[in-house]
Amino acid sequence: MSSVEAVDDHYENHFGGKPDLMISLDLRWTTELTNYDYEDLAALFDSEYEEGWGKWSPKTGYGYARGELHALARSRGQLLGYAATARRFIGVGRKEVLIAGTGGVITRKDSRGTGVGRQVLAALQEANREFAPADFGFLGCREAVVPFYEACGYARLHKLTKDVSPQDAMTVIRSNGPTMICAGTKPISSWPDGTIDLRGLPW
């Protein structure tokens, strides 16, 4: 499952919601993130999750796998949306697949339904076809936000997925999803058959 997915209203824009915002979107590797970026990220995550999960930490997040490529959407200097990907070879049946695991998907509450989340994910998808190549994009989510991800070009897989629990980084978790993929350097139709083994923490 993705660590956070505050995107419930993002797909409102496809059905007569608020107009798209004029945003600037930056893609940065972890080594390129600034103290200013980390301060903005902490404020964004804490505004959504501090009460239930505690303060966000740049070193540990909420226990999920860390991103390597970060998409930050801003308007007038304010951070409105964020998501990150990290590439990993995983097992799918008897094959190895290079995925860009996607996590930390979040949009500020007052900016949902404006297209921010869609633009953030589109930028990461383009990167996975170009300068951060991966066979596919990959994420886990809640049932309630499946329509949003489908509107963003993801397809649902109905396959068993194994990963490691973020609670202790040891316990193996088996889940039937929802699990979503999008095209990277390969089309969705070429995803192999079989159980999905993430070989580590989910994003």
PDB file of C-alpha atoms in Angstrom:
ATOM      1  CA  MET A   1       0.000   0.000   0.000  1.00  0.00           C
ATOM      2  CA  SER A   2       1.149   3.545  -0.623  1.00  0.00           C
ATOM      3  CA  SER A   3       2.258   5.300   2.522  1.00  0.00           C
ATOM      4  CA  VAL A   4      -0.183   8.141   1.992  1.00  0.00           C
ATOM      5  CA  GLU A   5      -2.751   8.802  -0.667  1.00  0.00           C
ATOM      6  CA  ALA A   6      -4.680  11.961   0.118  1.00  0.00           C
ATOM      7  CA  VAL A   7      -6.191  12.075  -3.329  1.00  0.00           C
ATOM      8  CA  ASP A   8      -9.856  11.182  -2.815  1.00  0.00           C
ATOM      9  CA  ASP A   9     -11.145  14.280  -4.611  1.00  0.00           C
ATOM     10  CA  HIS A  10      -8.515  14.593  -7.341  1.00  0.00           C
ATOM     11  CA  TYR A  11     -10.652  13.071 -10.023  1.00  0.00           C
ATOM     12  CA  GLU A  12     -13.390  15.629  -9.330  1.00  0.00           C
ATOM     13  CA  ASN A  13     -11.771  17.661 -12.130  1.00  0.00           C
ATOM     14  CA  HIS A  14     -12.789  15.032 -14.685  1.00  0.00           C
ATOM     15  CA  PHE A  15     -16.436  15.490 -13.755  1.00  0.00           C
ATOM     16  CA  GLY A  16     -16.931  19.231 -13.653  1.00  0.00           C
ATOM     17  CA  GLY A  17     -14.757  20.119 -10.651  1.00  0.00           C
ATOM     18  CA  LYS A  18     -12.570  23.145 -10.108  1.00  0.00           C
ATOM     19  CA  PRO A  19     -10.383  24.365 -13.008  1.00  0.00           C
ATOM     20  CA  ASP A  20      -6.743  23.369 -13.147  1.00  0.00           C
ATOM     21  CA  LEU A  21      -4.309  25.561 -11.228  1.00  0.00           C
ATOM     22  CA  MET A  22      -1.283  27.174 -12.828  1.00  0.00           C
ATOM     23  CA  ILE A  23       1.511  25.288 -11.126  1.00  0.00           C
ATOM     24  CA  SER A  24       5.243  24.852 -11.431  1.00  0.00           C
ATOM     25  CA  LEU A  25       6.411  21.271 -11.216  1.00  0.00           C
ATOM     26  CA  ASP A  26       9.925  20.234 -10.238  1.00  0.00           C
ATOM     27  CA  LEU A  27      11.461  16.763 -10.494  1.00  0.00           C
ATOM     28  CA  ARG A  28      14.388  16.269  -8.134  1.00  0.00           C
ATOM     29  CA  TRP A  29      16.557  13.379  -7.061  1.00  0.00           C
ATOM     30  CA  THR A  30      16.855  12.906  -3.309  1.00  0.00           C
ATOM     31  CA  THR A  31      20.342  14.438  -3.358  1.00  0.00           C
ATOM     32  CA  GLU A  32      18.881  17.591  -4.927  1.00  0.00           C
ATOM     33  CA  LEU A  33      16.206  18.237  -2.294  1.00  0.00           C
ATOM     34  CA  THR A  34      16.822  21.385  -0.261  1.00  0.00           C
ATOM     35  CA  ASN A  35      16.084  22.232   3.352  1.00  0.00           C
ATOM     36  CA  TYR A  36      13.268  24.393   2.005  1.00  0.00           C
ATOM     37  CA  ASP A  37      11.804  21.359   0.222  1.00  0.00           C
ATOM     38  CA  TYR A  38      11.975  19.252   3.385  1.00  0.00           C
ATOM     39  CA  GLU A  39      10.296  21.988   5.436  1.00  0.00           C
ATOM     40  CA  ASP A  40       7.477  22.227   2.896  1.00  0.00           C
ATOM     41  CA  LEU A  41       7.083  18.448   2.783  1.00  0.00           C
ATOM     42  CA  ALA A  42       6.927  18.193   6.562  1.00  0.00           C
ATOM     43  CA  ALA A  43       4.247  20.890   6.701  1.00  0.00           C
ATOM     44  CA  LEU A  44       2.215  19.190   3.957  1.00  0.00           C
ATOM     45  CA  PHE A  45       2.346  15.708   5.493  1.00  0.00           C
ATOM     46  CA  ASP A  46       1.776  16.971   9.029  1.00  0.00           C
ATOM     47  CA  SER A  47      -1.313  18.895   7.929  1.00  0.00           C
ATOM     48  CA  GLU A  48      -2.856  15.602   6.828  1.00  0.00           C
ATOM     49  CA  TYR A  49      -1.393  12.934   9.109  1.00  0.00           C
ATOM     50  CA  GLU A  50       0.176  14.353  12.276  1.00  0.00           C
ATOM     51  CA  GLU A  51      -2.839  13.583  14.448  1.00  0.00           C
ATOM     52  CA  GLY A  52      -2.937   9.902  13.539  1.00  0.00           C
ATOM     53  CA  TRP A  53       0.654   9.090  12.553  1.00  0.00           C
ATOM     54  CA  GLY A  54       2.780  11.699  14.296  1.00  0.00           C
ATOM     55  CA  LYS A  55       5.190  14.144  12.728  1.00  0.00           C
ATOM     56  CA  TRP A  56       6.670  13.276   9.355  1.00  0.00           C
ATOM     57  CA  SER A  57      10.405  12.546   9.244  1.00  0.00           C
ATOM     58  CA  PRO A  58      12.497  12.935   6.073  1.00  0.00           C
ATOM     59  CA  LYS A  59      14.651   9.992   7.154  1.00  0.00           C
ATOM     60  CA  THR A  60      11.933   7.459   7.915  1.00  0.00           C
ATOM     61  CA  GLY A  61       8.732   8.906   6.473  1.00  0.00           C
ATOM     62  CA  TYR A  62       6.040   6.653   7.910  1.00  0.00           C
ATOM     63  CA  GLY A  63       8.063   3.463   7.595  1.00  0.00           C
ATOM     64  CA  TYR A  64       7.518   2.881   3.887  1.00  0.00           C
ATOM     65  CA  ALA A  65      10.170   2.644   1.175  1.00  0.00           C
ATOM     66  CA  ARG A  66      11.806   5.968   0.387  1.00  0.00           C
ATOM     67  CA  GLY A  67      11.620   7.641  -2.990  1.00  0.00           C
ATOM     68  CA  GLU A  68      14.572   8.442  -5.224  1.00  0.00           C
ATOM     69  CA  LEU A  69      12.832  10.813  -7.654  1.00  0.00           C
ATOM     70  CA  HIS A  70      10.512  13.442  -6.210  1.00  0.00           C
ATOM     71  CA  ALA A  71       7.808  15.499  -7.936  1.00  0.00           C
ATOM     72  CA  LEU A  72       6.877  18.747  -6.186  1.00  0.00           C
ATOM     73  CA  ALA A  73       4.015  20.925  -7.435  1.00  0.00           C
ATOM     74  CA  ARG A  74       3.952  24.548  -6.294  1.00  0.00           C
ATOM     75  CA  SER A  75       1.815  27.592  -6.961  1.00  0.00           C
ATOM     76  CA  ARG A  76       2.900  31.040  -5.788  1.00  0.00           C
ATOM     77  CA  GLY A  77       5.574  29.436  -3.647  1.00  0.00           C
ATOM     78  CA  GLN A  78       3.171  27.082  -1.853  1.00  0.00           C
ATOM     79  CA  LEU A  79       3.659  23.304  -2.050  1.00  0.00           C
ATOM     80  CA  LEU A  80       0.355  21.884  -3.248  1.00  0.00           C
ATOM     81  CA  GLY A  81       1.199  18.333  -4.261  1.00  0.00           C
ATOM     82  CA  TYR A  82       3.857  15.664  -4.084  1.00  0.00           C
ATOM     83  CA  ALA A  83       4.668  12.081  -5.001  1.00  0.00           C
ATOM     84  CA  ALA A  84       7.869  10.089  -5.375  1.00  0.00           C
ATOM     85  CA  THR A  85       9.137   6.987  -7.140  1.00  0.00           C
ATOM     86  CA  ALA A  86      11.987   4.558  -6.569  1.00  0.00           C
ATOM     87  CA  ARG A  87      13.102   1.815  -8.907  1.00  0.00           C
ATOM     88  CA  ARG A  88      13.502  -1.789  -7.850  1.00  0.00           C
ATOM     89  CA  PHE A  89      13.694  -5.218  -9.436  1.00  0.00           C
ATOM     90  CA  ILE A  90      10.821  -7.335  -8.197  1.00  0.00           C
ATOM     91  CA  GLY A  91       9.676 -10.882  -8.855  1.00  0.00           C
ATOM     92  CA  VAL A  92       6.519 -11.539 -10.869  1.00  0.00           C
ATOM     93  CA  GLY A  93       5.913 -15.248 -11.246  1.00  0.00           C
ATOM     94  CA  ARG A  94       9.213 -16.550 -12.601  1.00  0.00           C
ATOM     95  CA  LYS A  95      10.313 -13.252 -14.115  1.00  0.00           C
ATOM     96  CA  GLU A  96      12.131 -10.164 -12.880  1.00  0.00           C
ATOM     97  CA  VAL A  97      10.538  -6.802 -13.565  1.00  0.00           C
ATOM     98  CA  LEU A  98      11.983  -3.330 -13.035  1.00  0.00           C
ATOM     99  CA  ILE A  99       9.302  -1.117 -11.530  1.00  0.00           C
ATOM    100  CA  ALA A 100       9.130   2.458 -10.360  1.00  0.00           C
ATOM    101  CA  GLY A 101       7.348   2.092  -7.030  1.00  0.00           C
ATOM    102  CA  THR A 102       5.200   5.145  -6.357  1.00  0.00           C
ATOM    103  CA  GLY A 103       4.331   6.451  -2.912  1.00  0.00           C
ATOM    104  CA  GLY A 104       3.728   9.504  -0.756  1.00  0.00           C
ATOM    105  CA  VAL A 105       0.993  10.731  -3.099  1.00  0.00           C
ATOM    106  CA  ILE A 106      -0.575  13.778  -1.464  1.00  0.00           C
ATOM    107  CA  THR A 107      -2.322  17.021  -2.396  1.00  0.00           C
ATOM    108  CA  ARG A 108      -3.060  19.881  -0.053  1.00  0.00           C
ATOM    109  CA  LYS A 109      -6.693  19.803   1.039  1.00  0.00           C
ATOM    110  CA  ASP A 110      -7.653  23.129  -0.524  1.00  0.00           C
ATOM    111  CA  SER A 111      -6.137  22.112  -3.868  1.00  0.00           C
ATOM    112  CA  ARG A 112      -7.897  18.789  -4.405  1.00  0.00           C
ATOM    113  CA  GLY A 113      -9.997  18.483  -7.503  1.00  0.00           C
ATOM    114  CA  THR A 114      -7.789  20.961  -9.410  1.00  0.00           C
ATOM    115  CA  GLY A 115      -5.624  18.533 -11.389  1.00  0.00           C
ATOM    116  CA  VAL A 116      -2.523  18.869  -9.203  1.00  0.00           C
ATOM    117  CA  GLY A 117      -2.319  15.154  -8.398  1.00  0.00           C
ATOM    118  CA  ARG A 118      -2.810  14.211 -12.028  1.00  0.00           C
ATOM    119  CA  GLN A 119       0.037  16.492 -13.125  1.00  0.00           C
ATOM    120  CA  VAL A 120       2.385  15.188 -10.444  1.00  0.00           C
ATOM    121  CA  LEU A 121       1.820  11.583 -11.493  1.00  0.00           C
ATOM    122  CA  ALA A 122       2.066  12.418 -15.198  1.00  0.00           C
ATOM    123  CA  ALA A 123       5.505  13.964 -14.639  1.00  0.00           C
ATOM    124  CA  LEU A 124       6.751  10.858 -12.835  1.00  0.00           C
ATOM    125  CA  GLN A 125       5.302   8.599 -15.529  1.00  0.00           C
ATOM    126  CA  GLU A 126       7.140  10.561 -18.215  1.00  0.00           C
ATOM    127  CA  ALA A 127      10.367  10.283 -16.227  1.00  0.00           C
ATOM    128  CA  ASN A 128       9.925   6.502 -16.068  1.00  0.00           C
ATOM    129  CA  ARG A 129       9.890   6.423 -19.854  1.00  0.00           C
ATOM    130  CA  GLU A 130      12.891   8.724 -20.220  1.00  0.00           C
ATOM    131  CA  PHE A 131      15.643   9.703 -17.779  1.00  0.00           C
ATOM    132  CA  ALA A 132      14.557   7.397 -14.902  1.00  0.00           C
ATOM    133  CA  PRO A 133      13.564   4.363 -16.989  1.00  0.00           C
ATOM    134  CA  ALA A 134      11.528   1.514 -15.556  1.00  0.00           C
ATOM    135  CA  ASP A 135       9.442  -1.191 -17.185  1.00  0.00           C
ATOM    136  CA  PHE A 136       6.302  -0.087 -15.340  1.00  0.00           C
ATOM    137  CA  GLY A 137       5.050   2.285 -12.692  1.00  0.00           C
ATOM    138  CA  PHE A 138       3.619   0.523  -9.654  1.00  0.00           C
ATOM    139  CA  LEU A 139       1.604   1.458  -6.587  1.00  0.00           C
ATOM    140  CA  GLY A 140      -0.776   0.125  -3.974  1.00  0.00           C
ATOM    141  CA  CYS A 141      -3.789   2.124  -2.865  1.00  0.00           C
ATOM    142  CA  ARG A 142      -7.137   2.108  -1.101  1.00  0.00           C
ATOM    143  CA  GLU A 143     -10.282   1.003  -2.922  1.00  0.00           C
ATOM    144  CA  ALA A 144     -11.724   4.512  -2.690  1.00  0.00           C
ATOM    145  CA  VAL A 145      -9.010   6.055  -4.884  1.00  0.00           C
ATOM    146  CA  VAL A 146      -8.833   3.405  -7.611  1.00  0.00           C
ATOM    147  CA  PRO A 147     -10.938   5.604  -9.966  1.00  0.00           C
ATOM    148  CA  PHE A 148      -8.472   8.471  -9.556  1.00  0.00           C
ATOM    149  CA  TYR A 149      -5.500   6.314 -10.513  1.00  0.00           C
ATOM    150  CA  GLU A 150      -7.399   4.795 -13.431  1.00  0.00           C
ATOM    151  CA  ALA A 151      -8.075   8.330 -14.677  1.00  0.00           C
ATOM    152  CA  CYS A 152      -4.315   8.914 -14.475  1.00  0.00           C
ATOM    153  CA  GLY A 153      -3.483   5.979 -16.746  1.00  0.00           C
ATOM    154  CA  TYR A 154      -3.093   3.145 -14.254  1.00  0.00           C
ATOM    155  CA  ALA A 155      -4.630  -0.312 -14.616  1.00  0.00           C
ATOM    156  CA  ARG A 156      -5.584  -2.615 -11.778  1.00  0.00           C
ATOM    157  CA  LEU A 157      -3.949  -6.007 -11.276  1.00  0.00           C
ATOM    158  CA  HIS A 158      -5.896  -8.760  -9.576  1.00  0.00           C
ATOM    159  CA  LYS A 159      -2.877 -10.679  -8.309  1.00  0.00           C
ATOM    160  CA  LEU A 160      -1.488 -11.645  -4.908  1.00  0.00           C
ATOM    161  CA  THR A 161       1.242  -9.254  -3.758  1.00  0.00           C
ATOM    162  CA  LYS A 162       3.908  -9.947  -1.119  1.00  0.00           C
ATOM    163  CA  ASP A 163       5.839  -7.235   0.659  1.00  0.00           C
ATOM    164  CA  VAL A 164       7.376  -6.432   4.042  1.00  0.00           C
ATOM    165  CA  SER A 165       5.388  -4.688   6.751  1.00  0.00           C
ATOM    166  CA  PRO A 166       6.341  -1.029   7.367  1.00  0.00           C
ATOM    167  CA  GLN A 167       5.566  -1.638  11.044  1.00  0.00           C
ATOM    168  CA  ASP A 168       8.647  -3.785  11.699  1.00  0.00           C
ATOM    169  CA  ALA A 169      10.379  -4.145   8.289  1.00  0.00           C
ATOM    170  CA  MET A 170      10.377  -7.915   8.824  1.00  0.00           C
ATOM    171  CA  THR A 171       6.900  -9.438   8.699  1.00  0.00           C
ATOM    172  CA  VAL A 172       5.859 -10.629   5.240  1.00  0.00           C
ATOM    173  CA  ILE A 173       2.445  -9.314   4.217  1.00  0.00           C
ATOM    174  CA  ARG A 174       0.282 -10.948   1.555  1.00  0.00           C
ATOM    175  CA  SER A 175      -2.406  -8.817  -0.019  1.00  0.00           C
ATOM    176  CA  ASN A 176      -4.862  -8.860  -2.898  1.00  0.00           C
ATOM    177  CA  GLY A 177      -4.535  -5.134  -3.443  1.00  0.00           C
ATOM    178  CA  PRO A 178      -5.709  -2.873  -4.864  1.00  0.00           C
ATOM    179  CA  THR A 179      -2.512  -2.956  -6.932  1.00  0.00           C
ATOM    180  CA  MET A 180      -2.089  -0.576  -9.867  1.00  0.00           C
ATOM    181  CA  ILE A 181       0.438  -0.349 -12.701  1.00  0.00           C
ATOM    182  CA  CYS A 182       1.070   2.055 -15.554  1.00  0.00           C
ATOM    183  CA  ALA A 183       3.220   1.864 -18.650  1.00  0.00           C
ATOM    184  CA  GLY A 184       6.866   2.771 -18.400  1.00  0.00           C
ATOM    185  CA  THR A 185       9.238   1.617 -21.098  1.00  0.00           C
ATOM    186  CA  LYS A 186       6.891  -1.339 -21.647  1.00  0.00           C
ATOM    187  CA  PRO A 187       3.130  -1.374 -22.281  1.00  0.00           C
ATOM    188  CA  ILE A 188       0.713  -2.507 -19.589  1.00  0.00           C
ATOM    189  CA  SER A 189      -0.234  -5.489 -21.743  1.00  0.00           C
ATOM    190  CA  SER A 190       3.263  -6.971 -21.344  1.00  0.00           C
ATOM    191  CA  TRP A 191       3.041  -7.333 -17.545  1.00  0.00           C
ATOM    192  CA  PRO A 192       3.838 -11.006 -16.789  1.00  0.00           C
ATOM    193  CA  ASP A 193       1.521 -13.412 -15.012  1.00  0.00           C
ATOM    194  CA  GLY A 194       2.084 -14.605 -11.461  1.00  0.00           C
ATOM    195  CA  THR A 195       2.371 -13.616  -7.820  1.00  0.00           C
ATOM    196  CA  ILE A 196       4.052 -10.253  -7.226  1.00  0.00           C
ATOM    197  CA  ASP A 197       6.966 -10.214  -4.765  1.00  0.00           C
ATOM    198  CA  LEU A 198       8.113  -6.670  -3.976  1.00  0.00           C
ATOM    199  CA  ARG A 199      11.201  -8.028  -2.172  1.00  0.00           C
ATOM    200  CA  GLY A 200      11.037  -5.355   0.477  1.00  0.00           C
ATOM    201  CA  LEU A 201       8.958  -2.487   1.796  1.00  0.00           C
ATOM    202  CA  PRO A 202       6.069  -1.081  -0.216  1.00  0.00           C
ATOM    203  CA  TRP A 203       5.956   2.569  -1.216  1.00  0.00           C
TER     204      TRP A 203
END
